[in-house]
Amino acid sequence: DIDTEGHNTTCRLAFHGHLVAPVSDEELGRLRIFTLKHRIGVVQRVTVRSSSNPAHVLEVVGKDLFKKETDMKLFIGMRLVTRSGHVG
């Protein structure tokens, strides 16, 4: 029930759009459902590959994104978006 307290383990999903094909109960169980997450931190330093082309960023050093015990391997290759809209 969508009106239940936050400690309840039930879940309700709502979909919106045009139905392209009917979905059986079996297929519904195979849907990949995820929660979009984000983290906010501060960029301390940016290292560039060459001074002639500052668009080629080699390294970004930040703080306040992770706890000390976080396994950083989980985040390698993920997208980074700056406040100004740059994506890397």
mmCIF file with all atom_site columns, N, CA and C in Angstrom, residues 2-67:
data_model
loop_
_atom_site.group_PDB
_atom_site.id
_atom_site.type_symbol
_atom_site.label_atom_id
_atom_site.label_alt_id
_atom_site.label_comp_id
_atom_site.label_asym_id
_atom_site.label_entity_id
_atom_site.label_seq_id
_atom_site.pdbx_PDB_ins_code
_atom_site.Cartn_x
_atom_site.Cartn_y
_atom_site.Cartn_z
_atom_site.occupancy
_atom_site.B_iso_or_equiv
_atom_site.pdbx_formal_charge
_atom_site.auth_seq_id
_atom_site.auth_comp_id
_atom_site.auth_asym_id
_atom_site.auth_atom_id
_atom_site.pdbx_PDB_model_num
ATOM 1   N N  . ILE A 1 2  ? 0.627  2.159   -0.861  1.00 0.00 ? 2  ILE A N  1
ATOM 2   C CA . ILE A 1 2  ? 1.462  3.351   -1.002  1.00 0.00 ? 2  ILE A CA 1
ATOM 3   C C  . ILE A 1 2  ? 1.350  4.280   0.200   1.00 0.00 ? 2  ILE A C  1
ATOM 4   N N  . ASP A 1 3  ? 0.298  4.130   0.972   1.00 0.00 ? 3  ASP A N  1
ATOM 5   C CA . ASP A 1 3  ? 0.097  4.994   2.129   1.00 0.00 ? 3  ASP A CA 1
ATOM 6   C C  . ASP A 1 3  ? 0.664  4.411   3.424   1.00 0.00 ? 3  ASP A C  1
ATOM 7   N N  . THR A 1 4  ? 1.413  3.311   3.345   1.00 0.00 ? 4  THR A N  1
ATOM 8   C CA . THR A 1 4  ? 1.946  2.689   4.556   1.00 0.00 ? 4  THR A CA 1
ATOM 9   C C  . THR A 1 4  ? 3.169  3.446   5.045   1.00 0.00 ? 4  THR A C  1
ATOM 10  N N  . GLU A 1 5  ? 3.544  3.176   6.281   1.00 0.00 ? 5  GLU A N  1
ATOM 11  C CA . GLU A 1 5  ? 4.716  3.816   6.886   1.00 0.00 ? 5  GLU A CA 1
ATOM 12  C C  . GLU A 1 5  ? 5.987  3.367   6.177   1.00 0.00 ? 5  GLU A C  1
ATOM 13  N N  . GLY A 1 6  ? 7.065  4.123   6.306   1.00 0.00 ? 6  GLY A N  1
ATOM 14  C CA . GLY A 1 6  ? 8.327  3.839   5.636   1.00 0.00 ? 6  GLY A CA 1
ATOM 15  C C  . GLY A 1 6  ? 8.997  2.558   6.060   1.00 0.00 ? 6  GLY A C  1
ATOM 16  N N  . HIS A 1 7  ? 8.656  2.012   7.236   1.00 0.00 ? 7  HIS A N  1
ATOM 17  C CA . HIS A 1 7  ? 9.291  0.785   7.707   1.00 0.00 ? 7  HIS A CA 1
ATOM 18  C C  . HIS A 1 7  ? 8.655  -0.473  7.120   1.00 0.00 ? 7  HIS A C  1
ATOM 19  N N  . ASN A 1 8  ? 7.597  -0.339  6.359   1.00 0.00 ? 8  ASN A N  1
ATOM 20  C CA . ASN A 1 8  ? 6.938  -1.481  5.748   1.00 0.00 ? 8  ASN A CA 1
ATOM 21  C C  . ASN A 1 8  ? 7.769  -1.967  4.565   1.00 0.00 ? 8  ASN A C  1
ATOM 22  N N  . THR A 1 9  ? 7.793  -3.268  4.316   1.00 0.00 ? 9  THR A N  1
ATOM 23  C CA . THR A 1 9  ? 8.620  -3.820  3.243   1.00 0.00 ? 9  THR A CA 1
ATOM 24  C C  . THR A 1 9  ? 7.855  -3.983  1.939   1.00 0.00 ? 9  THR A C  1
ATOM 25  N N  . THR A 1 10 ? 6.613  -3.533  1.865   1.00 0.00 ? 10 THR A N  1
ATOM 26  C CA . THR A 1 10 ? 5.858  -3.654  0.625   1.00 0.00 ? 10 THR A CA 1
ATOM 27  C C  . THR A 1 10 ? 6.311  -2.590  -0.365  1.00 0.00 ? 10 THR A C  1
ATOM 28  N N  . CYS A 1 11 ? 6.032  -2.839  -1.636  1.00 0.00 ? 11 CYS A N  1
ATOM 29  C CA . CYS A 1 11 ? 6.468  -1.919  -2.684  1.00 0.00 ? 11 CYS A CA 1
ATOM 30  C C  . CYS A 1 11 ? 5.375  -1.826  -3.740  1.00 0.00 ? 11 CYS A C  1
ATOM 31  N N  . ARG A 1 12 ? 5.131  -0.634  -4.228  1.00 0.00 ? 12 ARG A N  1
ATOM 32  C CA . ARG A 1 12 ? 4.162  -0.433  -5.294  1.00 0.00 ? 12 ARG A CA 1
ATOM 33  C C  . ARG A 1 12 ? 4.869  0.311   -6.433  1.00 0.00 ? 12 ARG A C  1
ATOM 34  N N  . LEU A 1 13 ? 4.695  -0.173  -7.640  1.00 0.00 ? 13 LEU A N  1
ATOM 35  C CA . LEU A 1 13 ? 5.282  0.476   -8.809  1.00 0.00 ? 13 LEU A CA 1
ATOM 36  C C  . LEU A 1 13 ? 4.180  1.036   -9.683  1.00 0.00 ? 13 LEU A C  1
ATOM 37  N N  . ALA A 1 14 ? 4.446  2.173   -10.287 1.00 0.00 ? 14 ALA A N  1
ATOM 38  C CA . ALA A 1 14 ? 3.492  2.773   -11.219 1.00 0.00 ? 14 ALA A CA 1
ATOM 39  C C  . ALA A 1 14 ? 4.216  3.035   -12.531 1.00 0.00 ? 14 ALA A C  1
ATOM 40  N N  . PHE A 1 15 ? 3.554  2.748   -13.641 1.00 0.00 ? 15 PHE A N  1
ATOM 41  C CA . PHE A 1 15 ? 4.135  2.970   -14.955 1.00 0.00 ? 15 PHE A CA 1
ATOM 42  C C  . PHE A 1 15 ? 3.249  3.950   -15.704 1.00 0.00 ? 15 PHE A C  1
ATOM 43  N N  . HIS A 1 16 ? 3.874  4.712   -16.578 1.00 0.00 ? 16 HIS A N  1
ATOM 44  C CA . HIS A 1 16 ? 3.127  5.683   -17.374 1.00 0.00 ? 16 HIS A CA 1
ATOM 45  C C  . HIS A 1 16 ? 3.631  5.601   -18.806 1.00 0.00 ? 16 HIS A C  1
ATOM 46  N N  . GLY A 1 17 ? 2.745  5.637   -19.762 1.00 0.00 ? 17 GLY A N  1
ATOM 47  C CA . GLY A 1 17 ? 3.145  5.625   -21.167 1.00 0.00 ? 17 GLY A CA 1
ATOM 48  C C  . GLY A 1 17 ? 2.226  4.741   -21.985 1.00 0.00 ? 17 GLY A C  1
ATOM 49  N N  . HIS A 1 18 ? 2.629  4.517   -23.223 1.00 0.00 ? 18 HIS A N  1
ATOM 50  C CA . HIS A 1 18 ? 1.849  3.687   -24.138 1.00 0.00 ? 18 HIS A CA 1
ATOM 51  C C  . HIS A 1 18 ? 2.304  2.243   -24.015 1.00 0.00 ? 18 HIS A C  1
ATOM 52  N N  . LEU A 1 19 ? 1.356  1.319   -23.952 1.00 0.00 ? 19 LEU A N  1
ATOM 53  C CA . LEU A 1 19 ? 1.662  -0.102  -23.875 1.00 0.00 ? 19 LEU A CA 1
ATOM 54  C C  . LEU A 1 19 ? 2.115  -0.581  -25.243 1.00 0.00 ? 19 LEU A C  1
ATOM 55  N N  . VAL A 1 20 ? 3.329  -1.079  -25.321 1.00 0.00 ? 20 VAL A N  1
ATOM 56  C CA . VAL A 1 20 ? 3.888  -1.570  -26.577 1.00 0.00 ? 20 VAL A CA 1
ATOM 57  C C  . VAL A 1 20 ? 3.522  -3.032  -26.780 1.00 0.00 ? 20 VAL A C  1
ATOM 58  N N  . ALA A 1 21 ? 3.571  -3.802  -25.679 1.00 0.00 ? 21 ALA A N  1
ATOM 59  C CA . ALA A 1 21 ? 3.223  -5.222  -25.741 1.00 0.00 ? 21 ALA A CA 1
ATOM 60  C C  . ALA A 1 21 ? 2.739  -5.649  -24.363 1.00 0.00 ? 21 ALA A C  1
ATOM 61  N N  . PRO A 1 22 ? 1.816  -6.603  -24.315 1.00 0.00 ? 22 PRO A N  1
ATOM 62  C CA . PRO A 1 22 ? 1.367  -7.091  -23.011 1.00 0.00 ? 22 PRO A CA 1
ATOM 63  C C  . PRO A 1 22 ? 2.501  -7.814  -22.282 1.00 0.00 ? 22 PRO A C  1
ATOM 64  N N  . VAL A 1 23 ? 2.470  -7.770  -20.952 1.00 0.00 ? 23 VAL A N  1
ATOM 65  C CA . VAL A 1 23 ? 3.506  -8.383  -20.129 1.00 0.00 ? 23 VAL A CA 1
ATOM 66  C C  . VAL A 1 23 ? 2.845  -9.422  -19.227 1.00 0.00 ? 23 VAL A C  1
ATOM 67  N N  . SER A 1 24 ? 3.370  -10.641 -19.279 1.00 0.00 ? 24 SER A N  1
ATOM 68  C CA . SER A 1 24 ? 2.819  -11.707 -18.428 1.00 0.00 ? 24 SER A CA 1
ATOM 69  C C  . SER A 1 24 ? 3.364  -11.566 -17.015 1.00 0.00 ? 24 SER A C  1
ATOM 70  N N  . ASP A 1 25 ? 2.766  -12.294 -16.078 1.00 0.00 ? 25 ASP A N  1
ATOM 71  C CA . ASP A 1 25 ? 3.249  -12.283 -14.694 1.00 0.00 ? 25 ASP A CA 1
ATOM 72  C C  . ASP A 1 25 ? 4.692  -12.751 -14.612 1.00 0.00 ? 25 ASP A C  1
ATOM 73  N N  . GLU A 1 26 ? 5.045  -13.746 -15.414 1.00 0.00 ? 26 GLU A N  1
ATOM 74  C CA . GLU A 1 26 ? 6.421  -14.270 -15.429 1.00 0.00 ? 26 GLU A CA 1
ATOM 75  C C  . GLU A 1 26 ? 7.399  -13.199 -15.921 1.00 0.00 ? 26 GLU A C  1
ATOM 76  N N  . GLU A 1 27 ? 7.044  -12.500 -16.991 1.00 0.00 ? 27 GLU A N  1
ATOM 77  C CA . GLU A 1 27 ? 7.911  -11.444 -17.517 1.00 0.00 ? 27 GLU A CA 1
ATOM 78  C C  . GLU A 1 27 ? 8.014  -10.274 -16.542 1.00 0.00 ? 27 GLU A C  1
ATOM 79  N N  . LEU A 1 28 ? 6.951  -9.981  -15.854 1.00 0.00 ? 28 LEU A N  1
ATOM 80  C CA . LEU A 1 28 ? 6.949  -8.894  -14.882 1.00 0.00 ? 28 LEU A CA 1
ATOM 81  C C  . LEU A 1 28 ? 7.964  -9.150  -13.775 1.00 0.00 ? 28 LEU A C  1
ATOM 82  N N  . GLY A 1 29 ? 8.111  -10.403 -13.375 1.00 0.00 ? 29 GLY A N  1
ATOM 83  C CA . GLY A 1 29 ? 9.081  -10.772 -12.346 1.00 0.00 ? 29 GLY A CA 1
ATOM 84  C C  . GLY A 1 29 ? 10.515 -10.608 -12.792 1.00 0.00 ? 29 GLY A C  1
ATOM 85  N N  . ARG A 1 30 ? 10.754 -10.530 -14.098 1.00 0.00 ? 30 ARG A N  1
ATOM 86  C CA . ARG A 1 30 ? 12.123 -10.372 -14.609 1.00 0.00 ? 30 ARG A CA 1
ATOM 87  C C  . ARG A 1 30 ? 12.494 -8.917  -14.898 1.00 0.00 ? 30 ARG A C  1
ATOM 88  N N  . LEU A 1 31 ? 11.588 -7.990  -14.619 1.00 0.00 ? 31 LEU A N  1
ATOM 89  C CA . LEU A 1 31 ? 11.901 -6.576  -14.840 1.00 0.00 ? 31 LEU A CA 1
ATOM 90  C C  . LEU A 1 31 ? 13.054 -6.150  -13.951 1.00 0.00 ? 31 LEU A C  1
ATOM 91  N N  . ARG A 1 32 ? 13.969 -5.377  -14.494 1.00 0.00 ? 32 ARG A N  1
ATOM 92  C CA . ARG A 1 32 ? 15.089 -4.856  -13.722 1.00 0.00 ? 32 ARG A CA 1
ATOM 93  C C  . ARG A 1 32 ? 14.687 -3.502  -13.164 1.00 0.00 ? 32 ARG A C  1
ATOM 94  N N  . ILE A 1 33 ? 14.525 -3.429  -11.865 1.00 0.00 ? 33 ILE A N  1
ATOM 95  C CA . ILE A 1 33 ? 14.078 -2.211  -11.205 1.00 0.00 ? 33 ILE A CA 1
ATOM 96  C C  . ILE A 1 33 ? 15.248 -1.640  -10.416 1.00 0.00 ? 33 ILE A C  1
ATOM 97  N N  . PHE A 1 34 ? 15.445 -0.332  -10.477 1.00 0.00 ? 34 PHE A N  1
ATOM 98  C CA . PHE A 1 34 ? 16.557 0.294   -9.784  1.00 0.00 ? 34 PHE A CA 1
ATOM 99  C C  . PHE A 1 34 ? 16.117 1.625   -9.192  1.00 0.00 ? 34 PHE A C  1
ATOM 100 N N  . THR A 1 35 ? 16.952 2.143   -8.313  1.00 0.00 ? 35 THR A N  1
ATOM 101 C CA . THR A 1 35 ? 16.738 3.454   -7.719  1.00 0.00 ? 35 THR A CA 1
ATOM 102 C C  . THR A 1 35 ? 17.851 4.370   -8.185  1.00 0.00 ? 35 THR A C  1
ATOM 103 N N  . LEU A 1 36 ? 17.512 5.487   -8.770  1.00 0.00 ? 36 LEU A N  1
ATOM 104 C CA . LEU A 1 36 ? 18.502 6.455   -9.207  1.00 0.00 ? 36 LEU A CA 1
ATOM 105 C C  . LEU A 1 36 ? 19.108 7.124   -7.980  1.00 0.00 ? 36 LEU A C  1
ATOM 106 N N  . LYS A 1 37 ? 20.437 7.100   -7.875  1.00 0.00 ? 37 LYS A N  1
ATOM 107 C CA . LYS A 1 37 ? 21.117 7.690   -6.723  1.00 0.00 ? 37 LYS A CA 1
ATOM 108 C C  . LYS A 1 37 ? 22.123 8.722   -7.198  1.00 0.00 ? 37 LYS A C  1
ATOM 109 N N  . HIS A 1 38 ? 22.471 9.640   -6.327  1.00 0.00 ? 38 HIS A N  1
ATOM 110 C CA . HIS A 1 38 ? 23.498 10.621  -6.651  1.00 0.00 ? 38 HIS A CA 1
ATOM 111 C C  . HIS A 1 38 ? 24.248 10.986  -5.380  1.00 0.00 ? 38 HIS A C  1
ATOM 112 N N  . ARG A 1 39 ? 25.445 11.521  -5.574  1.00 0.00 ? 39 ARG A N  1
ATOM 113 C CA . ARG A 1 39 ? 26.273 11.976  -4.462  1.00 0.00 ? 39 ARG A CA 1
ATOM 114 C C  . ARG A 1 39 ? 26.761 13.381  -4.798  1.00 0.00 ? 39 ARG A C  1
ATOM 115 N N  . ILE A 1 40 ? 26.959 14.188  -3.766  1.00 0.00 ? 40 ILE A N  1
ATOM 116 C CA . ILE A 1 40 ? 27.431 15.555  -3.954  1.00 0.00 ? 40 ILE A CA 1
ATOM 117 C C  . ILE A 1 40 ? 28.714 15.729  -3.159  1.00 0.00 ? 40 ILE A C  1
ATOM 118 N N  . GLY A 1 41 ? 29.732 16.308  -3.792  1.00 0.00 ? 41 GLY A N  1
ATOM 119 C CA . GLY A 1 41 ? 31.000 16.555  -3.129  1.00 0.00 ? 41 GLY A CA 1
ATOM 120 C C  . GLY A 1 41 ? 31.635 17.823  -3.667  1.00 0.00 ? 41 GLY A C  1
ATOM 121 N N  . VAL A 1 42 ? 32.884 18.051  -3.286  1.00 0.00 ? 42 VAL A N  1
ATOM 122 C CA . VAL A 1 42 ? 33.608 19.259  -3.679  1.00 0.00 ? 42 VAL A CA 1
ATOM 123 C C  . VAL A 1 42 ? 34.856 18.862  -4.455  1.00 0.00 ? 42 VAL A C  1
ATOM 124 N N  . VAL A 1 43 ? 35.089 19.498  -5.609  1.00 0.00 ? 43 VAL A N  1
ATOM 125 C CA . VAL A 1 43 ? 36.306 19.266  -6.381  1.00 0.00 ? 43 VAL A CA 1
ATOM 126 C C  . VAL A 1 43 ? 37.409 20.126  -5.788  1.00 0.00 ? 43 VAL A C  1
ATOM 127 N N  . GLN A 1 44 ? 38.517 19.465  -5.380  1.00 0.00 ? 44 GLN A N  1
ATOM 128 C CA . GLN A 1 44 ? 39.652 20.186  -4.807  1.00 0.00 ? 44 GLN A CA 1
ATOM 129 C C  . GLN A 1 44 ? 40.694 20.543  -5.860  1.00 0.00 ? 44 GLN A C  1
ATOM 130 N N  . ARG A 1 45 ? 40.905 19.628  -6.810  1.00 0.00 ? 45 ARG A N  1
ATOM 131 C CA . ARG A 1 45 ? 41.970 19.850  -7.790  1.00 0.00 ? 45 ARG A CA 1
ATOM 132 C C  . ARG A 1 45 ? 41.637 19.128  -9.091  1.00 0.00 ? 45 ARG A C  1
ATOM 133 N N  . VAL A 1 46 ? 41.990 19.749  -10.215 1.00 0.00 ? 46 VAL A N  1
ATOM 134 C CA . VAL A 1 46 ? 41.829 19.148  -11.531 1.00 0.00 ? 46 VAL A CA 1
ATOM 135 C C  . VAL A 1 46 ? 43.196 19.158  -12.212 1.00 0.00 ? 46 VAL A C  1
ATOM 136 N N  . THR A 1 47 ? 43.625 18.002  -12.694 1.00 0.00 ? 47 THR A N  1
ATOM 137 C CA . THR A 1 47 ? 44.892 17.886  -13.412 1.00 0.00 ? 47 THR A CA 1
ATOM 138 C C  . THR A 1 47 ? 44.579 17.661  -14.886 1.00 0.00 ? 47 THR A C  1
ATOM 139 N N  . VAL A 1 48 ? 45.215 18.424  -15.778 1.00 0.00 ? 48 VAL A N  1
ATOM 140 C CA . VAL A 1 48 ? 44.975 18.286  -17.217 1.00 0.00 ? 48 VAL A CA 1
ATOM 141 C C  . VAL A 1 48 ? 46.175 17.644  -17.883 1.00 0.00 ? 48 VAL A C  1
ATOM 142 N N  . ARG A 1 49 ? 45.952 17.002  -19.022 1.00 0.00 ? 49 ARG A N  1
ATOM 143 C CA . ARG A 1 49 ? 47.014 16.311  -19.751 1.00 0.00 ? 49 ARG A CA 1
ATOM 144 C C  . ARG A 1 49 ? 48.009 17.284  -20.364 1.00 0.00 ? 49 ARG A C  1
ATOM 145 N N  . SER A 1 50 ? 47.517 18.365  -20.924 1.00 0.00 ? 50 SER A N  1
ATOM 146 C CA . SER A 1 50 ? 48.423 19.350  -21.526 1.00 0.00 ? 50 SER A CA 1
ATOM 147 C C  . SER A 1 50 ? 47.850 20.739  -21.349 1.00 0.00 ? 50 SER A C  1
ATOM 148 N N  . SER A 1 51 ? 48.719 21.703  -21.218 1.00 0.00 ? 51 SER A N  1
ATOM 149 C CA . SER A 1 51 ? 48.257 23.079  -21.048 1.00 0.00 ? 51 SER A CA 1
ATOM 150 C C  . SER A 1 51 ? 47.654 23.630  -22.325 1.00 0.00 ? 51 SER A C  1
ATOM 151 N N  . SER A 1 52 ? 47.957 23.013  -23.480 1.00 0.00 ? 52 SER A N  1
ATOM 152 C CA . SER A 1 52 ? 47.415 23.502  -24.748 1.00 0.00 ? 52 SER A CA 1
ATOM 153 C C  . SER A 1 52 ? 45.943 23.129  -24.940 1.00 0.00 ? 52 SER A C  1
ATOM 154 N N  . ASN A 1 53 ? 45.465 22.094  -24.235 1.00 0.00 ? 53 ASN A N  1
ATOM 155 C CA . ASN A 1 53 ? 44.073 21.684  -24.373 1.00 0.00 ? 53 ASN A CA 1
ATOM 156 C C  . ASN A 1 53 ? 43.490 21.345  -23.000 1.00 0.00 ? 53 ASN A C  1
ATOM 157 N N  . PRO A 1 54 ? 42.953 22.336  -22.290 1.00 0.00 ? 54 PRO A N  1
ATOM 158 C CA . PRO A 1 54 ? 42.424 22.100  -20.945 1.00 0.00 ? 54 PRO A CA 1
ATOM 159 C C  . PRO A 1 54 ? 41.174 21.228  -20.903 1.00 0.00 ? 54 PRO A C  1
ATOM 160 N N  . ALA A 1 55 ? 40.630 20.882  -22.075 1.00 0.00 ? 55 ALA A N  1
ATOM 161 C CA . ALA A 1 55 ? 39.449 20.017  -22.101 1.00 0.00 ? 55 ALA A CA 1
ATOM 162 C C  . ALA A 1 55 ? 39.795 18.559  -21.812 1.00 0.00 ? 55 ALA A C  1
ATOM 163 N N  . HIS A 1 56 ? 41.065 18.188  -21.922 1.00 0.00 ? 56 HIS A N  1
ATOM 164 C CA . HIS A 1 56 ? 41.491 16.811  -21.663 1.00 0.00 ? 56 HIS A CA 1
ATOM 165 C C  . HIS A 1 56 ? 41.880 16.656  -20.197 1.00 0.00 ? 56 HIS A C  1
ATOM 166 N N  . VAL A 1 57 ? 40.916 16.405  -19.365 1.00 0.00 ? 57 VAL A N  1
ATOM 167 C CA . VAL A 1 57 ? 41.157 16.252  -17.930 1.00 0.00 ? 57 VAL A CA 1
ATOM 168 C C  . VAL A 1 57 ? 41.659 14.841  -17.657 1.00 0.00 ? 57 VAL A C  1
ATOM 169 N N  . LEU A 1 58 ? 42.749 14.753  -16.899 1.00 0.00 ? 58 LEU A N  1
ATOM 170 C CA . LEU A 1 58 ? 43.321 13.462  -16.552 1.00 0.00 ? 58 LEU A CA 1
ATOM 171 C C  . LEU A 1 58 ? 42.827 12.983  -15.196 1.00 0.00 ? 58 LEU A C  1
ATOM 172 N N  . GLU A 1 59 ? 42.693 13.908  -14.265 1.00 0.00 ? 59 GLU A N  1
ATOM 173 C CA . GLU A 1 59 ? 42.358 13.514  -12.900 1.00 0.00 ? 59 GLU A CA 1
ATOM 174 C C  . GLU A 1 59 ? 41.557 14.605  -12.198 1.00 0.00 ? 59 GLU A C  1
ATOM 175 N N  . VAL A 1 60 ? 40.569 14.193  -11.456 1.00 0.00 ? 60 VAL A N  1
ATOM 176 C CA . VAL A 1 60 ? 39.790 15.103  -10.619 1.00 0.00 ? 60 VAL A CA 1
ATOM 177 C C  . VAL A 1 60 ? 39.883 14.585  -9.191  1.00 0.00 ? 60 VAL A C  1
ATOM 178 N N  . VAL A 1 61 ? 40.330 15.442  -8.273  1.00 0.00 ? 61 VAL A N  1
ATOM 179 C CA . VAL A 1 61 ? 40.432 15.073  -6.866  1.00 0.00 ? 61 VAL A CA 1
ATOM 180 C C  . VAL A 1 61 ? 39.340 15.812  -6.114  1.00 0.00 ? 61 VAL A C  1
ATOM 181 N N  . GLY A 1 62 ? 38.537 15.055  -5.390  1.00 0.00 ? 62 GLY A N  1
ATOM 182 C CA . GLY A 1 62 ? 37.426 15.662  -4.673  1.00 0.00 ? 62 GLY A CA 1
ATOM 183 C C  . GLY A 1 62 ? 37.387 15.228  -3.225  1.00 0.00 ? 62 GLY A C  1
ATOM 184 N N  . LYS A 1 63 ? 36.443 15.790  -2.487  1.00 0.00 ? 63 LYS A N  1
ATOM 185 C CA . LYS A 1 63 ? 36.266 15.407  -1.091  1.00 0.00 ? 63 LYS A CA 1
ATOM 186 C C  . LYS A 1 63 ? 34.780 15.373  -0.767  1.00 0.00 ? 63 LYS A C  1
ATOM 187 N N  . ASP A 1 64 ? 34.462 14.737  0.340   1.00 0.00 ? 64 ASP A N  1
ATOM 188 C CA . ASP A 1 64 ? 33.094 14.636  0.856   1.00 0.00 ? 64 ASP A CA 1
ATOM 189 C C  . ASP A 1 64 ? 32.156 13.811  -0.031  1.00 0.00 ? 64 ASP A C  1
ATOM 190 N N  . LEU A 1 65 ? 32.716 12.891  -0.829  1.00 0.00 ? 65 LEU A N  1
ATOM 191 C CA . LEU A 1 65 ? 31.874 12.013  -1.639  1.00 0.00 ? 65 LEU A CA 1
ATOM 192 C C  . LEU A 1 65 ? 31.695 10.641  -1.008  1.00 0.00 ? 65 LEU A C  1
ATOM 193 N N  . PHE A 1 66 ? 32.728 10.137  -0.340  1.00 0.00 ? 66 PHE A N  1
ATOM 194 C CA . PHE A 1 66 ? 32.718 8.771   0.162   1.00 0.00 ? 66 PHE A CA 1
ATOM 195 C C  . PHE A 1 66 ? 33.246 8.695   1.584   1.00 0.00 ? 66 PHE A C  1
ATOM 196 N N  . LYS A 1 67 ? 32.901 7.605   2.268   1.00 0.00 ? 67 LYS A N  1
ATOM 197 C CA . LYS A 1 67 ? 33.481 7.312   3.570   1.00 0.00 ? 67 LYS A CA 1
ATOM 198 C C  . LYS A 1 67 ? 34.836 6.647   3.350   1.00 0.00 ? 67 LYS A C  1
#
